[in-house]
XYZ file of C-alpha atoms in Angstrom:
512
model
C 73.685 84.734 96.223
C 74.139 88.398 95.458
C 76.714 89.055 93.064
C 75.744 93.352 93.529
C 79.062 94.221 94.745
C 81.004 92.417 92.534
C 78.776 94.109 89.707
C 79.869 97.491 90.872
C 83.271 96.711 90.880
C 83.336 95.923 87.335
C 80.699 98.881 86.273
C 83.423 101.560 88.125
C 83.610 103.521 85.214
C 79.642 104.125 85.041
C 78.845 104.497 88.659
C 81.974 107.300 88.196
C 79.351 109.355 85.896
C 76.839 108.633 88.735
C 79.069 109.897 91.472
C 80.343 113.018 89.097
C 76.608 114.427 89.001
C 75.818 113.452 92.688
C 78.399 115.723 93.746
C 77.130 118.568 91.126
C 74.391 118.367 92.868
C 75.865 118.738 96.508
C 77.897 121.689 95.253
C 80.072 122.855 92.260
C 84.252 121.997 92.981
C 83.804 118.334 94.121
C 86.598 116.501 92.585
C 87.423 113.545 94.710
C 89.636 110.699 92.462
C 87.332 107.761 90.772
C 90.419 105.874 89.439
C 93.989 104.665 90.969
C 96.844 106.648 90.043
C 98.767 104.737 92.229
C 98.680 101.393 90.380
C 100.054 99.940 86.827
C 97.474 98.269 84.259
C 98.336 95.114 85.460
C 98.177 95.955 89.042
C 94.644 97.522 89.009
C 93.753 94.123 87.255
C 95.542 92.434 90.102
C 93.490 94.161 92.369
C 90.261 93.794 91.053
C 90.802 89.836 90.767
C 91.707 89.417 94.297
C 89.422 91.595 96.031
C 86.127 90.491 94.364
C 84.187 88.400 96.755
C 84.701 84.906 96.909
C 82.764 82.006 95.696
C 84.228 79.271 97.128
C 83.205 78.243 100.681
C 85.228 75.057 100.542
C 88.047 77.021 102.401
C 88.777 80.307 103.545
C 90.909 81.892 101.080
C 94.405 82.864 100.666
C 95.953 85.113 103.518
C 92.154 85.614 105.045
C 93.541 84.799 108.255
C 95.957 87.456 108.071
C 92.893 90.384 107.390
C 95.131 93.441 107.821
C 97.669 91.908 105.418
C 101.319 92.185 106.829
C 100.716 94.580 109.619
C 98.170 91.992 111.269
C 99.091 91.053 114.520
C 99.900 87.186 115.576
C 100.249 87.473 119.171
C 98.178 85.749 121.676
C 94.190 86.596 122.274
C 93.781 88.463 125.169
C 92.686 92.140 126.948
C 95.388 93.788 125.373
C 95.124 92.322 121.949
C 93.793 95.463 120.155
C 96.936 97.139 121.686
C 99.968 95.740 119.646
C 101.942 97.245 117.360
C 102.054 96.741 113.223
C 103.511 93.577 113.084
C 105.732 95.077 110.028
C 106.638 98.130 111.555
C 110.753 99.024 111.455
C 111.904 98.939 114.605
C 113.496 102.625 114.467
C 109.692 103.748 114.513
C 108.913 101.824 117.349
C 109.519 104.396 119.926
C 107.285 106.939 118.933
C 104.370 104.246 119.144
C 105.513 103.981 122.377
C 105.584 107.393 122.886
C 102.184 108.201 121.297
C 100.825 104.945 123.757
C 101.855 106.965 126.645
C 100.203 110.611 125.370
C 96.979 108.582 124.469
C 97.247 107.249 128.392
C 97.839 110.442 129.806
C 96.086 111.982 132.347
C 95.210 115.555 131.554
C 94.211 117.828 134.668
C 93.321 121.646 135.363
C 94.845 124.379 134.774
C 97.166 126.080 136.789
C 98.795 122.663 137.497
C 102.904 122.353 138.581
C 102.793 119.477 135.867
C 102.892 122.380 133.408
C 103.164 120.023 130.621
C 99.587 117.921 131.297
C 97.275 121.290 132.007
C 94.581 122.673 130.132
C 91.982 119.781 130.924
C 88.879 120.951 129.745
C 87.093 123.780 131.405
C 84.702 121.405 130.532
C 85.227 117.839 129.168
C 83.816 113.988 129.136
C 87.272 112.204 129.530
C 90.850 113.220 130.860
C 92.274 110.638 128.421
C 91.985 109.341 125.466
C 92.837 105.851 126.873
C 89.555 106.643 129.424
C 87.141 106.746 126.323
C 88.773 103.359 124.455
C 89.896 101.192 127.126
C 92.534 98.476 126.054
C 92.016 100.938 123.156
C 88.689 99.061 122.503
C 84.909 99.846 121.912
C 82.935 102.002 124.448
C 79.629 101.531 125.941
C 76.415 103.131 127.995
C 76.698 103.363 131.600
C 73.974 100.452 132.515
C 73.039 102.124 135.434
C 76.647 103.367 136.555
C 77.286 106.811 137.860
C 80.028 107.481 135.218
C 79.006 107.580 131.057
C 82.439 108.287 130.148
C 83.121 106.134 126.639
C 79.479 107.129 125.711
C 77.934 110.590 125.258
C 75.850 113.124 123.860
C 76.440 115.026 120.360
C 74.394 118.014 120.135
C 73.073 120.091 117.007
C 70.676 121.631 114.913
C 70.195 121.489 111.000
C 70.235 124.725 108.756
C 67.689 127.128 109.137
C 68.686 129.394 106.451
C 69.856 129.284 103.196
C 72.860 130.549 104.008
C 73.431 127.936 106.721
C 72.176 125.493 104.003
C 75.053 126.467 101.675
C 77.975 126.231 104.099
C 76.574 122.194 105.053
C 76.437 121.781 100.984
C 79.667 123.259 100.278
C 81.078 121.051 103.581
C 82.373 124.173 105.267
C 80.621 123.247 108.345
C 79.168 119.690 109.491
C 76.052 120.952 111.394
C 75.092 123.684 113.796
C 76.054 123.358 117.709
C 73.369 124.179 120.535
C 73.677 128.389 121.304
C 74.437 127.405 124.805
C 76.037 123.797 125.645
C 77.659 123.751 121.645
C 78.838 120.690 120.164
C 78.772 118.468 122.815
C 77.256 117.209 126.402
C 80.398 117.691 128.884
C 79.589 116.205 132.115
C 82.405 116.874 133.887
C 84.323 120.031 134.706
C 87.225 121.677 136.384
C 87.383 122.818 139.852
C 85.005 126.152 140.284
C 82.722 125.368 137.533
C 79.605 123.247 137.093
C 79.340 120.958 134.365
C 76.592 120.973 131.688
C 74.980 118.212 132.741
C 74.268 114.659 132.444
C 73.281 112.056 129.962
C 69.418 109.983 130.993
C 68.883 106.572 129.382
C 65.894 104.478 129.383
C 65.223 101.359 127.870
C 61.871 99.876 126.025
C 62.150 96.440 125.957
C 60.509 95.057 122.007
C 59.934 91.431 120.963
C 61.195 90.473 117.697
C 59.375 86.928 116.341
C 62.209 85.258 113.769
C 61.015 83.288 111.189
C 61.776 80.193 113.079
C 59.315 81.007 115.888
C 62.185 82.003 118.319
C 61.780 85.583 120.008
C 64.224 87.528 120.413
C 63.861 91.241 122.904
C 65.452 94.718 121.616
C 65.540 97.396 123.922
C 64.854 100.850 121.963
C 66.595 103.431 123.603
C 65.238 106.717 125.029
C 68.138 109.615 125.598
C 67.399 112.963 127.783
C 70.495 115.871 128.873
C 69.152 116.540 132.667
C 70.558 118.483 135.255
C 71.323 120.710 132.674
C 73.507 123.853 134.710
C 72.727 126.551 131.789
C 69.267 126.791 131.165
C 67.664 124.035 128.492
C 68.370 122.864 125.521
C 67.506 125.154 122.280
C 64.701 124.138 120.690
C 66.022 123.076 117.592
C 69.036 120.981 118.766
C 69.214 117.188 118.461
C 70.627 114.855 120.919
C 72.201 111.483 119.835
C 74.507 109.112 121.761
C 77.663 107.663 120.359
C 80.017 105.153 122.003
C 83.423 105.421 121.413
C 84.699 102.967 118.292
C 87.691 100.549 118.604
C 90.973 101.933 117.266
C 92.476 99.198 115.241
C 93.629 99.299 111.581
C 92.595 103.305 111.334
C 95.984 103.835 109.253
C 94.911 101.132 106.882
C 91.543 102.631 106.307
C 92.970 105.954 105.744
C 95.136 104.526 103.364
C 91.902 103.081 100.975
C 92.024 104.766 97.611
C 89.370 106.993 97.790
C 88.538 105.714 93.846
C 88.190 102.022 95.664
C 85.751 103.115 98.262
C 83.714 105.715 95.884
C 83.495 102.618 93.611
C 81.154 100.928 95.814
C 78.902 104.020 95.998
C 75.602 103.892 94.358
C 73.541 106.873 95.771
C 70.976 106.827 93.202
C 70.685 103.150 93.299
C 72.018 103.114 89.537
C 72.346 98.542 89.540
C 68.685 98.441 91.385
C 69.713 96.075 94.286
C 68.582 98.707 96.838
C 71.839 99.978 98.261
C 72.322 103.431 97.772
C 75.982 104.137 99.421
C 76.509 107.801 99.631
C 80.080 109.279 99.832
C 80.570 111.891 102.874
C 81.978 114.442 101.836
C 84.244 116.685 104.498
C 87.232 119.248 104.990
C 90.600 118.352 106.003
C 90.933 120.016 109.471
C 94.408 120.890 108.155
C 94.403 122.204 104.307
C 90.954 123.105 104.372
C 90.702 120.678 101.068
C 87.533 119.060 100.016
C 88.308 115.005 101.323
C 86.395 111.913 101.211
C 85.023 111.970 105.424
C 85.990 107.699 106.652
C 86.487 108.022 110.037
C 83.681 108.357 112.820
C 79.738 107.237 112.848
C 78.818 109.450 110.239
C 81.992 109.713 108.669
C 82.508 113.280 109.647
C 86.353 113.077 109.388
C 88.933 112.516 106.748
C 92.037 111.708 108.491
C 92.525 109.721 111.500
C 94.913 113.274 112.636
C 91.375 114.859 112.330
C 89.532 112.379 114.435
C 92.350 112.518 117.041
C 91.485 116.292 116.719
C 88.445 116.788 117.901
C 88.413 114.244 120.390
C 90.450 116.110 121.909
C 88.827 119.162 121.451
C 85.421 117.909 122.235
C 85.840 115.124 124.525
C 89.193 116.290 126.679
C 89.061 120.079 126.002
C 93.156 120.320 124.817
C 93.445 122.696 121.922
C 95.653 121.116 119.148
C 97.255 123.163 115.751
C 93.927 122.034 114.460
C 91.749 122.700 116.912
C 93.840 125.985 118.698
C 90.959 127.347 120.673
C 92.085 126.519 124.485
C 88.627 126.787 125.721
C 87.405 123.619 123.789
C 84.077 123.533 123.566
C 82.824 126.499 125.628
C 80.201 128.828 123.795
C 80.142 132.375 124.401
C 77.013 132.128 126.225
C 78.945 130.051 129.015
C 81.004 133.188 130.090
C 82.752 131.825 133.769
C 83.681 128.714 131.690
C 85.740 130.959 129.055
C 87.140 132.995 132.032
C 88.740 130.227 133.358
C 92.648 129.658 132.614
C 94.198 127.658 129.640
C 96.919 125.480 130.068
C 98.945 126.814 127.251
C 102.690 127.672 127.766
C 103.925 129.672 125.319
C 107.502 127.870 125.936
C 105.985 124.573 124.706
C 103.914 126.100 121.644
C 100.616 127.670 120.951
C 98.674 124.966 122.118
C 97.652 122.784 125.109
C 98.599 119.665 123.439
C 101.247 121.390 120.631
C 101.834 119.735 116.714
C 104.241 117.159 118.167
C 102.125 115.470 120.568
C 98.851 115.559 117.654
C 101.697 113.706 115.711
C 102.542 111.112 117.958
C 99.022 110.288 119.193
C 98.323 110.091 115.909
C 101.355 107.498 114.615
C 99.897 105.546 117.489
C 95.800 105.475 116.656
C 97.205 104.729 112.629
C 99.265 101.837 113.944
C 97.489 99.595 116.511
C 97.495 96.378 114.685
C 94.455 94.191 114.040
C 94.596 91.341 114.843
C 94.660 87.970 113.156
C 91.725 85.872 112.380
C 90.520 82.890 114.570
C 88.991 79.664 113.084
C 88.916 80.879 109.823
C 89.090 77.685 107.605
C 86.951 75.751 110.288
C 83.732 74.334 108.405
C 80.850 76.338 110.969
C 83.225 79.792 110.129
C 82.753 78.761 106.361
C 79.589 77.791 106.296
C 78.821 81.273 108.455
C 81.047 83.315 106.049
C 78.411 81.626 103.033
C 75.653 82.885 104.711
C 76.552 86.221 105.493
C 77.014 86.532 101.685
C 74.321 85.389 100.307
C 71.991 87.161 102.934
C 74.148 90.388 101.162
C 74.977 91.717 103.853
C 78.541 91.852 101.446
C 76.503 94.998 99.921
C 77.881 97.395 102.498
C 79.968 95.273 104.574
C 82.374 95.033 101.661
C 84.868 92.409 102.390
C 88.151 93.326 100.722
C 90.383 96.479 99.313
C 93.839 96.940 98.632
C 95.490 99.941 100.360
C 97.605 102.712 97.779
C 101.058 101.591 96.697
C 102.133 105.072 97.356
C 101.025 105.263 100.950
C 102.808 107.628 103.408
C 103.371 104.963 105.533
C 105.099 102.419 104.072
C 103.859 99.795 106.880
C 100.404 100.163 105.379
C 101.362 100.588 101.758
C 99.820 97.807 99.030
C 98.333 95.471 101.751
C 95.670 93.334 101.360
C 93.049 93.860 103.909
C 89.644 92.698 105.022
C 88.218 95.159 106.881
C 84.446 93.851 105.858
C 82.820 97.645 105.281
C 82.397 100.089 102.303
C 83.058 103.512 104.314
C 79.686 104.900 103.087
C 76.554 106.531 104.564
C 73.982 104.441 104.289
C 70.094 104.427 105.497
C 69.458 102.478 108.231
C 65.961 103.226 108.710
C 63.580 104.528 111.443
C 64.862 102.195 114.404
C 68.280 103.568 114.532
C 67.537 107.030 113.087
C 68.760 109.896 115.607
C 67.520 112.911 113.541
C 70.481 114.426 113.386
C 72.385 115.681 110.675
C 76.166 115.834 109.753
C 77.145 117.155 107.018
C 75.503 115.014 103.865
C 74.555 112.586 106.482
C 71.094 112.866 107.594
C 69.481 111.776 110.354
C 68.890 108.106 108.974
C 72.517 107.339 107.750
C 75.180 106.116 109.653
C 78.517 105.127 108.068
C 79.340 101.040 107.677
C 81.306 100.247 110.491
C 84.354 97.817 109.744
C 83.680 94.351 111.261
C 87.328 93.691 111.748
C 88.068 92.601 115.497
C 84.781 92.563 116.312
C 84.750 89.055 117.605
C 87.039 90.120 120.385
C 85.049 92.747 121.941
C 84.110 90.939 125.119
C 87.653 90.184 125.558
C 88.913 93.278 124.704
C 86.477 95.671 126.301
C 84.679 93.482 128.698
C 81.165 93.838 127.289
C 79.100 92.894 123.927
C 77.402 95.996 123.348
C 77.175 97.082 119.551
C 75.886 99.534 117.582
C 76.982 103.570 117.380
C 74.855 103.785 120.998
C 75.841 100.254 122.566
C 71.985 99.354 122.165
C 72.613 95.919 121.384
C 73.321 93.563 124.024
C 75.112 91.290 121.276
C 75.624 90.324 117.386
C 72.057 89.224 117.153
C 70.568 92.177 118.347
C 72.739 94.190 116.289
C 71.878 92.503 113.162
C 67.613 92.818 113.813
C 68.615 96.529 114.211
C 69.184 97.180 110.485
C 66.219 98.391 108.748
C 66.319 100.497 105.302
C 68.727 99.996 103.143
C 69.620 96.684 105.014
C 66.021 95.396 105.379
C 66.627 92.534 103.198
C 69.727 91.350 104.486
C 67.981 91.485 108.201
C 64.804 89.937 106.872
C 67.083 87.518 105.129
C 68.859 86.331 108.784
C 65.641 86.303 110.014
C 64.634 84.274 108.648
C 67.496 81.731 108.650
C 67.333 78.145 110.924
C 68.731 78.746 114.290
C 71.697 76.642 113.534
C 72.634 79.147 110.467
C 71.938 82.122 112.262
C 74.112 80.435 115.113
C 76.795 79.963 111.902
C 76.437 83.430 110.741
C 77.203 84.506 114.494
C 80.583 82.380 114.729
C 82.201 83.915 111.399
C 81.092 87.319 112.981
C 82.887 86.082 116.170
C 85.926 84.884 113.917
C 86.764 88.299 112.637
């Protein structure tokens, strides 16, 4: 087994010296935290005892069932199970959950509208709610074949091209460069009066993967196009890579990490040799303009889940926020009738389309859907499966434990004990799933570690099995074969596995 993560636990204080002159070398000013401040002596020895990874596969281990600590949910398994509230939330914050559920469910629509309170949809736009992205506020996927690609769609950009540009991605002033014409994103939809940008082409080629067992196993390598395009093509430089939209569970839990806990596990110059190189993303709060450690999103391009809620709804809705004010969303000056069409601003409501209040609420709600509670944890295959996926290390980057700050805004989410199974880092994932696109320190090869949390409930949830950041894989297996660079040896490593281990591996996966 592959004790590397436990290693860099305990060697924190020398992978800090590491980290110190990887960020010299992004740019000067980088001070993110590489120890608690949070925590007494005893407590930070507390907390490195109980979150180093298990050894014992006799049973699961204490409170593992309950993997988002006291907020987990209990409540029965069914469409609506990634939709419950903190389990340890007071009840005099209950109502603006419920009041944030009902903004992330609304229904935006164009401006002028007599529902003066739900205008400023778009001009242009891939969703008129948030809820339309993450149904049963679960994981997205393509369109297989459909008409409609809403929950999937196309990011575009360009890298730098001058040194200049070069210094505002190293100083993390801007993520990456949006096409001249269509800008950060691929809207396919559009108000009244105006033609959308165009549309999102898929095809599949179907590969044969031979496991070490002689079973074969087909991936289908996807091949992405913008068509119909309404404002003349693409710029030559810009990049096009699909993302589905993630599941929303236990985002206030991973905002509430220690940034010291997760920049513990990085290792970007491969300092312990086991050929993980976690690299910290490094970002802007949307709000204070402060350097931040980026967690949220498939290149960790966000700090704060208020930031992700941000530009989605910038990007994918077209409301402006007090973070992102500009009422036009994502219209470039090159797409003149689109900025010439009205706002849905009222001046009587605030500044913005969807003014600081709502931002809040939607916000309290994406930080407090619950996860929910294990399933079959202590039974022998789960154990057996949870051994595996250790000692294959895929534990390297799918980190199993932390313990969230003491001091934690939110005292739901404060000192819990959580399994979210991922490190929070960019990592290389090699050719296969490379998109060649860059944001911010994240190149075109690194993707952040997904949490595994809840993933085991994504047919119920959402309907489908489709994984990865572009819904690729058709299930857990095909996910896995997938990983190349960094994770080559833990995919070799299931590879090469019986079928009845893999099979093992699969059911702890599906126990999460």
């Amino acid at each position: 087994m592959s004790h590397a993560p436990a290693r860099r636990l305990i060697a924190r204080a020398a992978l800090c010296a590491t980290l110190a002159g990887f960020s010299a070398t992004i740019a000067a000013g980088f001070d993110l935290p590489t120890t608690r401040t949070d925590l007494s002596d005893a407590d930070l020895t507390r907390v490195a005892d109980v979150t180093r990874p298990t050894r014992d596969f006799s049973k699961a281990e204490q409170y593992e069932a309950m993997q988002a600590g006291a907020t987990t949910s209990i409540d029965p398994v069914t469409e609506d199970s990634f939709s419950h509230i903190s389990a340890n939330i007071p009840f005099e914050e209950e109502q603006n959950f419920k009041l944030g559920n009902a903004l992330f469910r609304k229904l935006w629509v164009s401006s002028p509208s007599s529902t003066q309170a739900s205008d400023g949809l778009g001009p242009l736009f891939n969703a008129r709610s948030c809820m339309s992205c993450h149904v049963n506020d679960g994981r997205g996927k393509p369109p297989e074949g459909g008409p409609s690609a809403v929950s999937m769609f196309l990011r575009l950009s360009r890298a730098a091209g001058t040194a200049e540009e070069e210094k505002a991605i190293a100083s993390a002033d801007v993520l990456n460069f949006p096409d001249p014409v269509y800008g950060h994103q691929l809207q396919d939809l559009a108000v009244p009066g105006l033609a959308a940008e165009g549309r999102m082409a898929i095809r599949y080629d179907e590969e044969t993967v031979t496991l070490g067992d002689g079973e074969t196993v087909s991936l289908r390598r996807p091949h992405y196009a913008a068509t119909n395009l309404a404002y003349g093509p693409l710029d030559a430089a810009t990049t096009i890579s699909a993302r589905v939209a993630p599941a929303m569970i236990g985002l206030g839990l991973i905002e509430a990490i220690p940034e010291a806990d997760i920049l513990g596990h990085a290792d970007p110059e491969d300092v312990d040799g086991d050929g993980i190189s976690g690299k910290a993303a490094i970002v802007r709060d949307h709000r204070s303009g402060e350097i931040a450690l980026g967690r949220f999103g498939w290149k960790a391009q966000n700090a704060t889940v208020r930031d992700q809620n941000a530009d989605a709804f910038a990007n994918d809705i077209g409301i402006s926020t007090p973070d992102h004010p500009d009422a036009h969303g994502d219209c470039t000056q090159a797409e003149k009738k689109c900025l010439d069409m009205p706002t849905g601003v009222q001046k009587r409501l605030g500044e913005e389309e969807a003014p600081g209040p709502i931002l809040d609420l939607v916000t309290f709600y994406s930080e407090n859907l619950a996860v929910p509670s294990r399933r079959k944890a202590s039974f022998p295959e789960t154990l057996k499966g949870k051994r595996i996926f250790y000692e294959s290390g895929c534990i390297s980057c799918h980190v199993p434990k932390f313990v969230t700050r003491r001091d934690s805004p939110d005292k739901a989410q404060s000192f819990q004990l959580i399994w979210p199974y991922s490190d929070f880092l960019l990592h290389d994932m090699g050719d296969g799933l490379a998109d060649g696109q860059q944001v911010g320190l994240a190149s075109g090869r690194e993707w952040r570690t997904p949490p595994l949390w809840g993933i085991g409930l994504t047919r119920t949830v959402s309907g489908h099995s489709f994984f990865l950041h572009d819904g690729r894989a058709r299930n857990l297996t095909e996910a896995i074969l997938w990983h190349g660079g960094e994770a080559d040896k833990a995919r070799n490593a299931f590879s090469s596995l019986s079928k009845d281990d893999r099979e093992a591996l699969i059911t702890f996966l599906e126990s999460l």
